[in-house]
């Protein structure tokens, strides 16, 4: 039962935080989980924004800055990065309308789940979409665009979506991400007016989560190779 003195967002933070910390068991992972990801069960407070012992050095990872020149390139970038999504990793995608958040999600999900990106659709109206992973588990795609205030129904919907998810992507995550997680991968996207479709992406980690930094370092290596 919710604390009557707490805001809906704060309640969601507590409930989802417990769910995310408890849901992962040893051996659960994306099919090609990034080497070095730790079992979340050993860091149960990670989603409350507290840095566990030994993690402070991880906060110095510099951001990745890269660009794409078309929606197709954005999908392809996601497809290359997707297989490195680790278990329990939450990705917040931020940027204005048309920046390419959904295109990047299409690629990330296609790469993580081993499916065609055309099979990935926007959850703008459904709010939550689920995609099974070949090695077991599933990835969740959430869109906050149409939500201005979290209702009790929203809390339940997102709690149920995240409780069993292996990884999660949240478009417009900056609207409520601080309520959902204390550590997450952040992808900021900005579309230039000239030349058309030139998108700058800045990828970094908010918080001290070990898994997120492992994934970010893997993404960095891939971006440097391109």
Coordinates of N, CA and C in Angstrom, one line a residue:
X1 N 0.9 -1.2 0.0 CA 0.0 0.0 0.0 C 0.9 1.2 0.0
X2 N 0.5 2.3 -0.8 CA 1.3 3.5 -0.9 C 1.2 4.3 0.4
X3 N 2.4 4.9 0.7 CA 2.4 5.9 1.8 C 1.7 7.1 1.4
X4 N 0.7 7.5 2.1 CA -0.2 8.7 1.8 C 0.6 10.0 1.7
X5 N 1.7 10.0 2.4 CA 2.5 11.2 2.4 C 3.5 11.3 1.2
X6 N 3.6 10.3 0.5 CA 4.6 10.2 -0.6 C 3.9 10.5 -1.9
X7 N 4.7 11.1 -2.9 CA 4.2 11.4 -4.2 C 4.1 10.1 -5.0
X8 N 3.3 10.0 -6.0 CA 3.3 8.8 -6.8 C 4.6 8.4 -7.4
X9 N 5.4 9.4 -7.8 CA 6.7 9.1 -8.3 C 7.7 8.5 -7.3
X10 N 7.6 9.0 -6.1 CA 8.4 8.4 -5.0 C 8.0 7.0 -4.7
X11 N 6.7 6.7 -4.7 CA 6.3 5.4 -4.5 C 6.8 4.5 -5.6
X12 N 6.7 5.0 -6.9 CA 7.2 4.2 -8.0 C 8.7 3.9 -7.9
X13 N 9.4 4.9 -7.4 CA 10.9 4.7 -7.3 C 11.1 3.5 -6.3
X14 N 10.4 3.5 -5.2 CA 10.7 2.5 -4.2 C 10.3 1.1 -4.7
X15 N 9.1 1.1 -5.3 CA 8.6 -0.2 -5.8 C 9.4 -0.8 -6.9
X16 N 9.7 0.0 -7.9 CA 10.4 -0.4 -9.1 C 11.9 -0.7 -8.6
X17 N 12.4 0.1 -7.7 CA 13.8 -0.2 -7.3 C 13.9 -1.5 -6.7
X18 N 13.0 -1.9 -5.8 CA 13.0 -3.2 -5.2 C 12.8 -4.3 -6.3
X19 N 11.9 -4.1 -7.2 CA 11.7 -5.1 -8.2 C 12.9 -5.3 -9.1
X20 N 13.6 -4.2 -9.5 CA 14.7 -4.4 -10.4 C 15.9 -5.1 -9.7
X21 N 16.1 -4.7 -8.4 CA 17.1 -5.3 -7.6 C 16.9 -6.8 -7.4
X22 N 15.6 -7.2 -7.2 CA 15.3 -8.6 -6.8 C 15.1 -9.5 -8.0
X23 N 14.9 -8.9 -9.2 CA 14.4 -9.8 -10.3 C 15.5 -10.6 -11.0
X24 N 16.8 -10.1 -10.9 CA 17.8 -10.8 -11.6 C 18.4 -11.9 -10.8
X25 N 18.6 -13.0 -11.4 CA 19.2 -14.2 -10.8 C 20.5 -14.5 -11.5
X26 N 21.4 -15.2 -10.8 CA 22.7 -15.5 -11.5 C 22.4 -16.3 -12.7
X27 N 23.1 -15.9 -13.8 CA 23.0 -16.5 -15.1 C 22.0 -15.9 -16.0
X28 N 21.1 -15.0 -15.6 CA 20.2 -14.3 -16.4 C 20.9 -13.2 -17.1
X29 N 20.8 -13.1 -18.4 CA 21.5 -12.1 -19.2 C 21.0 -12.0 -20.6
X30 N 21.4 -11.0 -21.3 CA 21.1 -10.9 -22.7 C 22.0 -12.0 -23.3
X31 N 21.7 -12.5 -24.5 CA 22.5 -13.6 -25.1 C 24.0 -13.3 -25.2
X32 N 24.3 -12.0 -25.5 CA 25.8 -11.7 -25.6 C 26.1 -10.6 -24.6
X33 N 25.8 -10.8 -23.3 CA 25.9 -9.8 -22.3 C 27.4 -9.4 -22.2
X34 N 27.6 -8.1 -22.0 CA 29.0 -7.5 -21.9 C 29.8 -8.2 -20.8
X35 N 31.0 -8.7 -21.2 CA 31.9 -9.3 -20.2 C 32.1 -8.3 -19.0
X36 N 32.1 -8.8 -17.8 CA 32.4 -8.0 -16.7 C 31.2 -7.5 -15.9
X37 N 30.0 -7.6 -16.5 CA 28.8 -7.2 -15.8 C 28.6 -8.0 -14.5
X38 N 28.3 -7.4 -13.4 CA 28.1 -8.1 -12.2 C 26.7 -8.5 -11.9
X39 N 26.5 -9.4 -11.1 CA 25.1 -9.9 -10.7 C 24.5 -8.8 -9.9
X40 N 23.3 -8.3 -10.3 CA 22.6 -7.2 -9.7 C 22.2 -7.6 -8.2
X41 N 22.0 -8.9 -8.0 CA 21.6 -9.3 -6.7 C 22.6 -9.0 -5.6
X42 N 23.9 -8.8 -6.1 CA 25.0 -8.5 -5.1 C 25.0 -7.0 -4.9
X43 N 24.3 -6.2 -5.6 CA 24.3 -4.8 -5.4 C 22.8 -4.3 -5.3
X44 N 22.1 -4.7 -4.3 CA 20.7 -4.4 -4.2 C 20.3 -3.0 -4.1
X45 N 21.2 -2.1 -3.8 CA 20.8 -0.7 -3.7 C 21.2 0.2 -4.9
X46 N 21.6 -0.5 -6.0 CA 22.1 0.3 -7.1 C 21.1 1.2 -7.7
X47 N 19.8 0.8 -7.6 CA 18.8 1.7 -8.3 C 18.3 2.8 -7.4
X48 N 18.8 2.9 -6.2 CA 18.5 4.0 -5.3 C 19.5 5.1 -5.4
X49 N 20.5 5.0 -6.3 CA 21.4 6.0 -6.6 C 22.6 6.0 -5.6
X50 N 22.7 5.0 -4.8 CA 23.9 4.9 -3.9 C 25.0 4.1 -4.5
X51 N 26.2 4.6 -4.4 CA 27.3 3.9 -5.0 C 27.9 2.9 -4.1
X52 N 28.0 1.6 -4.5 CA 28.5 0.6 -3.7 C 30.0 0.7 -3.6
X53 N 30.6 0.0 -2.5 CA 32.0 0.1 -2.3 C 32.7 -0.4 -3.6
X54 N 33.8 0.3 -3.9 CA 34.6 -0.1 -5.1 C 34.1 0.4 -6.4
X55 N 33.0 1.2 -6.4 CA 32.4 1.7 -7.6 C 32.8 3.1 -7.9
X56 N 33.3 3.8 -6.9 CA 33.5 5.3 -7.1 C 34.4 5.6 -8.3
X57 N 35.4 4.7 -8.6 CA 36.3 5.0 -9.7 C 35.6 4.9 -11.0
X58 N 34.5 4.3 -11.1 CA 33.8 4.1 -12.3 C 33.1 5.3 -12.8
X59 N 32.9 6.3 -12.0 CA 32.2 7.5 -12.3 C 33.0 8.4 -13.3
X60 N 34.3 8.1 -13.5 CA 35.1 9.0 -14.3 C 35.0 8.7 -15.8
X61 N 34.3 7.6 -16.2 CA 34.2 7.3 -17.6 C 33.7 8.5 -18.4
X62 N 34.5 8.9 -19.4 CA 34.0 10.1 -20.2 C 32.9 9.7 -21.1
X63 N 32.1 10.7 -21.5 CA 31.0 10.4 -22.4 C 31.5 10.0 -23.8
X64 N 30.6 9.4 -24.5 CA 30.8 9.1 -26.0 C 30.1 10.1 -26.8
X65 N 30.7 10.7 -27.7 CA 30.0 11.6 -28.7 C 30.2 11.1 -30.1
X66 N 29.1 10.8 -30.7 CA 29.1 10.3 -32.1 C 28.0 10.9 -32.9
X67 N 28.0 10.7 -34.2 CA 27.0 11.3 -35.0 C 26.4 10.2 -36.0
X68 N 25.2 10.4 -36.4 CA 24.6 9.7 -37.6 C 24.1 10.7 -38.6
X69 N 24.0 10.3 -39.8 CA 23.6 11.2 -40.9 C 22.2 10.9 -41.5
X70 N 21.6 9.9 -41.0 CA 20.2 9.5 -41.5 C 19.6 8.6 -40.5
X71 N 18.2 8.5 -40.6 CA 17.5 7.6 -39.7 C 18.0 6.2 -39.8
X72 N 18.4 5.8 -41.1 CA 18.9 4.4 -41.3 C 20.3 4.2 -40.5
X73 N 21.1 5.2 -40.5 CA 22.4 5.1 -39.8 C 22.1 5.0 -38.3
X74 N 21.1 5.7 -37.8 CA 20.8 5.7 -36.4 C 20.3 4.3 -36.0
X75 N 19.5 3.6 -36.8 CA 19.1 2.3 -36.6 C 20.3 1.3 -36.6
X76 N 21.2 1.5 -37.6 CA 22.3 0.7 -37.7 C 23.3 0.8 -36.5
X77 N 23.4 2.1 -36.0 CA 24.2 2.3 -34.8 C 23.7 1.5 -33.6
X78 N 22.3 1.6 -33.4 CA 21.7 0.8 -32.4 C 21.9 -0.7 -32.5
X79 N 21.8 -1.2 -33.8 CA 21.9 -2.6 -34.0 C 23.3 -3.1 -33.6
X80 N 24.3 -2.3 -33.8 CA 25.7 -2.7 -33.4 C 25.9 -2.6 -31.9
X81 N 25.2 -1.7 -31.3 CA 25.4 -1.5 -29.8 C 24.5 -2.5 -29.0
X82 N 23.4 -2.9 -29.6 CA 22.4 -3.7 -28.9 C 22.9 -4.9 -28.2
X83 N 23.7 -5.7 -28.9 CA 24.2 -7.0 -28.3 C 24.9 -6.8 -27.0
X84 N 25.4 -5.6 -26.7 CA 26.2 -5.4 -25.5 C 25.4 -4.9 -24.3
X85 N 24.1 -4.8 -24.5 CA 23.2 -4.4 -23.4 C 23.3 -5.5 -22.3
X86 N 23.7 -5.1 -21.1 CA 23.8 -6.1 -20.0 C 22.5 -6.3 -19.2
X87 N 22.5 -7.3 -18.4 CA 21.3 -7.6 -17.6 C 21.1 -6.5 -16.6
X88 N 19.9 -6.1 -16.5 CA 19.5 -5.0 -15.5 C 19.8 -3.6 -15.9
X89 N 20.3 -3.4 -17.2 CA 20.7 -2.1 -17.6 C 19.5 -1.4 -18.1
X90 N 19.3 -0.1 -17.6 CA 18.2 0.7 -18.0 C 18.8 1.9 -18.9
X91 N 18.2 2.1 -20.0 CA 18.7 3.2 -20.9 C 17.7 4.3 -21.1
X92 N 18.0 5.5 -20.8 CA 17.2 6.7 -20.9 C 17.5 7.4 -22.2
X93 N 16.6 7.5 -23.2 CA 16.8 8.2 -24.4 C 16.1 9.6 -24.4
X94 N 16.9 10.6 -24.6 CA 16.4 12.0 -24.4 C 16.7 12.8 -25.6
X95 N 15.8 13.7 -26.0 CA 15.9 14.6 -27.1 C 14.6 15.0 -27.6
X96 N 14.5 16.0 -28.5 CA 13.3 16.5 -29.0 C 12.6 15.6 -29.9
X97 N 11.4 16.1 -30.4 CA 10.7 15.3 -31.4 C 11.5 15.2 -32.6
X98 N 11.5 13.9 -33.2 CA 12.2 13.7 -34.4 C 13.7 13.5 -34.3
X99 N 14.2 13.5 -33.1 CA 15.7 13.4 -32.9 C 16.2 12.0 -33.2
X100 N 15.3 11.0 -33.2 CA 15.8 9.7 -33.6 C 15.7 8.6 -32.5
X101 N 15.1 9.0 -31.4 CA 15.0 8.1 -30.2 C 14.4 6.7 -30.6
X102 N 13.3 6.7 -31.3 CA 12.7 5.5 -31.7 C 13.5 4.7 -32.7
X103 N 14.2 5.4 -33.6 CA 15.1 4.7 -34.5 C 16.2 4.0 -33.8
X104 N 16.8 4.7 -32.8 CA 17.9 4.1 -32.1 C 17.4 2.9 -31.3
X105 N 16.2 3.0 -30.7 CA 15.6 1.8 -30.0 C 15.3 0.7 -30.9
X106 N 14.9 1.0 -32.1 CA 14.6 -0.1 -33.1 C 15.9 -0.9 -33.3
X107 N 17.0 -0.2 -33.5 CA 18.3 -0.8 -33.7 C 18.8 -1.6 -32.4
X108 N 18.7 -0.9 -31.3 CA 19.1 -1.6 -30.0 C 18.4 -2.9 -29.8
X109 N 17.1 -2.9 -30.0 CA 16.3 -4.1 -29.7 C 16.6 -5.1 -30.8
X110 N 16.7 -4.7 -32.1 CA 17.1 -5.6 -33.1 C 18.4 -6.3 -32.8
X111 N 19.4 -5.5 -32.3 CA 20.7 -6.1 -32.0 C 20.7 -7.0 -30.8
X112 N 19.9 -6.6 -29.8 CA 19.8 -7.4 -28.6 C 19.0 -8.7 -28.7
X113 N 17.9 -8.6 -29.5 CA 17.0 -9.7 -29.6 C 17.2 -10.6 -30.9
X114 N 18.1 -10.1 -31.8 CA 18.4 -10.8 -33.0 C 17.2 -10.9 -33.9
X115 N 16.5 -9.7 -34.1 CA 15.3 -9.7 -34.9 C 15.5 -8.5 -35.9
X116 N 14.6 -8.5 -36.9 CA 14.7 -7.4 -37.9 C 14.1 -6.1 -37.2
X117 N 14.8 -5.0 -37.5 CA 14.3 -3.7 -36.9 C 12.9 -3.3 -37.3
X118 N 12.4 -3.8 -38.4 CA 11.1 -3.5 -38.9 C 10.0 -4.1 -38.0
X119 N 10.4 -5.1 -37.1 CA 9.5 -5.7 -36.2 C 9.4 -5.0 -34.9
X120 N 10.2 -3.9 -34.8 CA 10.1 -3.1 -33.6 C 9.3 -1.9 -33.8
X121 N 8.2 -1.7 -33.0 CA 7.3 -0.5 -33.2 C 7.4 0.4 -32.0
X122 N 7.0 1.7 -32.3 CA 7.0 2.7 -31.2 C 5.9 2.4 -30.2
X123 N 6.2 2.5 -28.9 CA 5.2 2.3 -27.8 C 4.5 3.6 -27.4
X124 N 4.5 4.6 -28.4 CA 3.9 5.9 -28.0 C 2.5 5.8 -27.6
X125 N 1.7 4.8 -28.1 CA 0.3 4.6 -27.7 C 0.1 3.5 -26.7
X126 N 0.9 2.4 -26.9 CA 0.8 1.3 -26.0 C 1.5 1.5 -24.7
X127 N 2.5 2.4 -24.7 CA 3.3 2.8 -23.6 C 4.4 1.8 -23.3
X128 N 4.1 0.5 -23.4 CA 5.1 -0.5 -23.2 C 5.1 -1.6 -24.2
X129 N 6.2 -2.0 -24.8 CA 6.3 -3.1 -25.7 C 7.4 -4.1 -25.1
X130 N 7.2 -5.4 -25.3 CA 8.1 -6.4 -24.9 C 8.7 -7.2 -26.0
X131 N 9.9 -7.5 -26.0 CA 10.6 -8.3 -27.0 C 11.4 -9.4 -26.4
X132 N 11.1 -10.7 -26.7 CA 11.9 -11.8 -26.1 C 13.3 -11.9 -26.7
X133 N 14.2 -12.3 -25.8 CA 15.6 -12.5 -26.2 C 15.9 -14.0 -26.4
X134 N 16.8 -14.2 -27.4 CA 17.1 -15.6 -27.7 C 17.6 -16.4 -26.6
X135 N 18.3 -15.8 -25.7 CA 18.9 -16.6 -24.5 C 18.0 -16.6 -23.3
X136 N 16.7 -16.2 -23.5 CA 15.8 -16.1 -22.3 C 15.7 -14.7 -21.8
X137 N 14.6 -14.4 -21.2 CA 14.3 -13.1 -20.7 C 13.7 -12.2 -21.8
X138 N 13.6 -10.9 -21.6 CA 13.0 -10.0 -22.6 C 13.5 -8.6 -22.3
X139 N 13.4 -7.8 -23.4 CA 13.8 -6.4 -23.3 C 12.5 -5.6 -23.4
X140 N 12.4 -4.5 -22.6 CA 11.2 -3.7 -22.5 C 11.5 -2.4 -23.2
X141 N 10.5 -1.9 -23.9 CA 10.6 -0.6 -24.6 C 9.4 0.3 -24.1
X142 N 9.8 1.4 -23.4 CA 8.8 2.2 -22.8 C 8.9 3.6 -23.4
X143 N 7.7 4.3 -23.5 CA 7.7 5.7 -24.0 C 6.9 6.6 -23.1
X144 N 7.6 7.6 -22.5 CA 6.9 8.5 -21.6 C 6.3 9.8 -22.3
X145 N 6.4 9.8 -23.6 CA 6.0 11.1 -24.3 C 4.7 11.6 -23.9
X146 N 3.7 10.7 -23.8 CA 2.3 11.1 -23.6 C 1.9 11.2 -22.1
X147 N 2.9 11.0 -21.3 CA 2.6 11.0 -19.8 C 3.2 12.3 -19.2
X148 N 2.3 13.1 -18.6 CA 2.8 14.3 -17.9 C 2.8 14.1 -16.4
X149 N 1.9 13.2 -15.9 CA 1.9 12.9 -14.4 C 1.6 11.4 -14.3
X150 N 2.3 10.8 -13.4 CA 2.2 9.4 -13.1 C 0.9 9.1 -12.3
X151 N 0.0 8.4 -12.8 CA -1.2 7.9 -12.1 C -0.8 6.6 -11.4
X152 N -1.7 6.2 -10.6 CA -1.6 4.8 -9.9 C -1.5 3.8 -11.0
X153 N -2.4 3.9 -12.0 CA -2.4 2.9 -13.1 C -1.0 2.9 -13.8
X154 N -0.4 4.1 -14.0 CA 0.9 4.2 -14.7 C 1.9 3.4 -13.8
X155 N 1.9 3.7 -12.5 CA 2.8 3.0 -11.6 C 2.7 1.5 -11.7
X156 N 1.5 1.0 -11.7 CA 1.3 -0.5 -11.9 C 1.8 -1.0 -13.2
X157 N 1.5 -0.2 -14.3 CA 1.9 -0.7 -15.6 C 3.4 -0.7 -15.7
X158 N 4.1 0.3 -15.3 CA 5.6 0.3 -15.4 C 6.3 -0.6 -14.4
X159 N 5.7 -0.8 -13.3 CA 6.2 -1.7 -12.3 C 6.2 -3.1 -12.9
X160 N 5.0 -3.5 -13.4 CA 4.9 -4.8 -14.0 C 5.8 -5.0 -15.2
X161 N 6.0 -4.0 -16.0 CA 6.9 -4.1 -17.2 C 8.3 -4.3 -16.8
X162 N 8.8 -3.6 -15.7 CA 10.2 -3.7 -15.4 C 10.5 -4.8 -14.4
X163 N 9.5 -5.4 -13.8 CA 9.9 -6.4 -12.7 C 10.5 -7.6 -13.3
X164 N 10.2 -8.0 -14.5 CA 10.8 -9.2 -15.1 C 11.7 -8.9 -16.3
X165 N 11.9 -7.7 -16.5 CA 12.7 -7.3 -17.7 C 14.2 -7.6 -17.5
X166 N 14.8 -8.1 -18.6 CA 16.3 -8.2 -18.6 C 17.0 -6.9 -18.8
X167 N 16.4 -6.1 -19.6 CA 17.0 -4.7 -19.9 C 15.8 -3.8 -20.3
X168 N 15.9 -2.5 -20.2 CA 14.8 -1.6 -20.5 C 15.3 -0.4 -21.2
X169 N 14.6 0.1 -22.2 CA 14.8 1.3 -23.0 C 13.7 2.2 -22.7
X170 N 13.9 3.5 -22.3 CA 12.8 4.4 -22.0 C 13.0 5.7 -22.9
X171 N 12.1 5.9 -23.8 CA 12.1 7.1 -24.6 C 11.5 8.3 -23.7
X172 N 12.1 9.5 -23.9 CA 11.7 10.6 -23.1 C 11.9 10.3 -21.6
X173 N 13.0 9.5 -21.3 CA 13.3 9.0 -20.0 C 13.5 10.2 -19.0
X174 N 14.0 11.3 -19.5 CA 14.3 12.4 -18.6 C 13.1 13.0 -17.9
X175 N 11.9 12.6 -18.3 CA 10.7 13.1 -17.7 C 10.5 12.5 -16.3
X176 N 10.9 11.2 -16.1 CA 10.7 10.5 -14.9 C 11.9 9.6 -14.5
X177 N 12.9 9.7 -15.2 CA 14.0 8.7 -14.9 C 14.6 8.9 -13.5
X178 N 14.6 10.1 -13.0 CA 15.2 10.2 -11.6 C 14.3 9.5 -10.6
X179 N 13.0 9.2 -11.0 CA 12.2 8.5 -10.0 C 12.3 7.0 -10.2
X180 N 12.8 6.6 -11.3 CA 12.9 5.1 -11.6 C 14.2 4.5 -11.2
X181 N 15.3 5.3 -11.4 CA 16.6 4.6 -11.2 C 17.6 5.6 -10.7
X182 N 18.6 5.2 -9.9 CA 19.7 6.0 -9.5 C 20.9 5.9 -10.3
X183 N 20.9 4.8 -11.2 CA 22.0 4.6 -12.1 C 21.5 4.1 -13.4
X184 N 21.9 4.7 -14.5 CA 21.3 4.4 -15.8 C 22.2 4.9 -16.9
X185 N 22.1 4.3 -18.1 CA 22.8 4.8 -19.3 C 21.9 5.9 -19.9
X186 N 22.5 7.0 -20.2 CA 21.8 8.1 -20.8 C 22.3 8.4 -22.2
X187 N 21.3 8.5 -23.1 CA 21.6 8.8 -24.5 C 20.9 10.1 -24.9
X188 N 21.6 11.2 -25.1 CA 21.1 12.5 -25.4 C 21.2 12.7 -26.9
X189 N 20.2 13.0 -27.6 CA 20.2 13.1 -29.1 C 19.7 14.5 -29.5
X190 N 20.5 15.1 -30.4 CA 20.1 16.4 -30.9 C 20.2 16.4 -32.4
X191 N 19.1 16.8 -33.1 CA 19.1 16.8 -34.6 C 19.4 18.2 -35.1
X192 N 20.4 18.3 -36.0 CA 20.8 19.6 -36.5 C 19.9 20.0 -37.6
X193 N 19.7 21.3 -37.8 CA 18.9 21.9 -38.8 C 19.7 21.8 -40.2
X194 N 21.0 21.9 -40.1 CA 21.8 21.8 -41.3 C 23.1 21.1 -41.0
X195 N 23.5 20.0 -41.7 CA 22.7 19.4 -42.8 C 21.5 18.6 -42.3
X196 N 20.5 18.4 -43.1 CA 19.3 17.6 -42.6 C 19.7 16.2 -42.1
X197 N 19.0 15.8 -41.1 CA 19.2 14.5 -40.5 C 20.5 14.2 -39.8
X198 N 21.3 15.2 -39.7 CA 22.6 15.0 -38.9 C 22.2 15.0 -37.4
X199 N 22.5 13.9 -36.8 CA 22.1 13.7 -35.3 C 23.4 13.5 -34.5
X200 N 23.5 14.3 -33.5 CA 24.6 14.2 -32.5 C 24.1 13.4 -31.3
X201 N 24.8 12.3 -30.9 CA 24.5 11.5 -29.8 C 25.5 11.6 -28.7
X202 N 25.1 11.8 -27.5 CA 26.0 11.9 -26.4 C 25.6 10.8 -25.4
X203 N 26.5 9.8 -25.2 CA 26.2 8.6 -24.4 C 27.0 8.7 -23.1
X204 N 26.4 8.6 -22.0 CA 27.1 8.6 -20.7 C 26.4 7.8 -19.7
X205 N 26.9 7.7 -18.5 CA 26.3 7.0 -17.3 C 26.0 8.0 -16.3
X206 N 24.8 7.9 -15.7 CA 24.4 8.7 -14.6 C 24.3 7.8 -13.4
X207 N 25.1 8.1 -12.4 CA 25.2 7.2 -11.2 C 26.4 6.3 -11.3
X208 N 26.6 5.5 -10.3 CA 27.8 4.7 -10.2 C 27.6 3.2 -10.5
X209 N 26.6 2.9 -11.3 CA 26.4 1.4 -11.5 C 27.5 0.8 -12.4
X210 N 28.0 -0.4 -11.9 CA 29.1 -1.0 -12.6 C 28.6 -1.6 -13.9
X211 N 27.4 -2.1 -14.0 CA 27.0 -2.7 -15.3 C 26.9 -1.6 -16.4
X212 N 26.4 -0.5 -16.0 CA 26.3 0.6 -17.0 C 27.6 1.0 -17.6
X213 N 28.6 1.1 -16.7 CA 29.9 1.5 -17.1 C 30.6 0.5 -18.0
X214 N 30.3 -0.8 -17.7 CA 30.9 -1.9 -18.5 C 30.3 -1.8 -19.9
X215 N 28.9 -1.6 -20.0 CA 28.3 -1.4 -21.3 C 28.8 -0.2 -22.0
X216 N 28.9 0.9 -21.3 CA 29.4 2.2 -22.0 C 30.8 2.0 -22.6
X217 N 31.7 1.3 -21.8 CA 33.0 1.0 -22.4 C 33.0 0.1 -23.6
X218 N 32.1 -0.8 -23.6 CA 31.9 -1.7 -24.8 C 31.4 -0.9 -26.0
X219 N 30.4 0.0 -25.7 CA 29.9 0.9 -26.8 C 31.0 1.8 -27.3
X220 N 31.8 2.3 -26.4 CA 32.9 3.2 -26.8 C 33.8 2.5 -27.8
X221 N 34.2 1.3 -27.5 CA 35.1 0.5 -28.4 C 34.5 0.3 -29.8
X222 N 33.2 0.1 -29.8 CA 32.5 -0.1 -31.1 C 32.5 1.2 -31.9
X223 N 32.2 2.3 -31.2 CA 32.1 3.6 -31.9 C 33.5 4.0 -32.4
X224 N 34.5 3.7 -31.7 CA 35.9 4.0 -32.1 C 36.3 3.2 -33.4
X225 N 35.7 2.1 -33.5 CA 36.0 1.2 -34.7 C 35.3 1.7 -35.9
X226 N 34.2 2.4 -35.8 CA 33.4 2.8 -36.9 C 34.0 4.0 -37.7

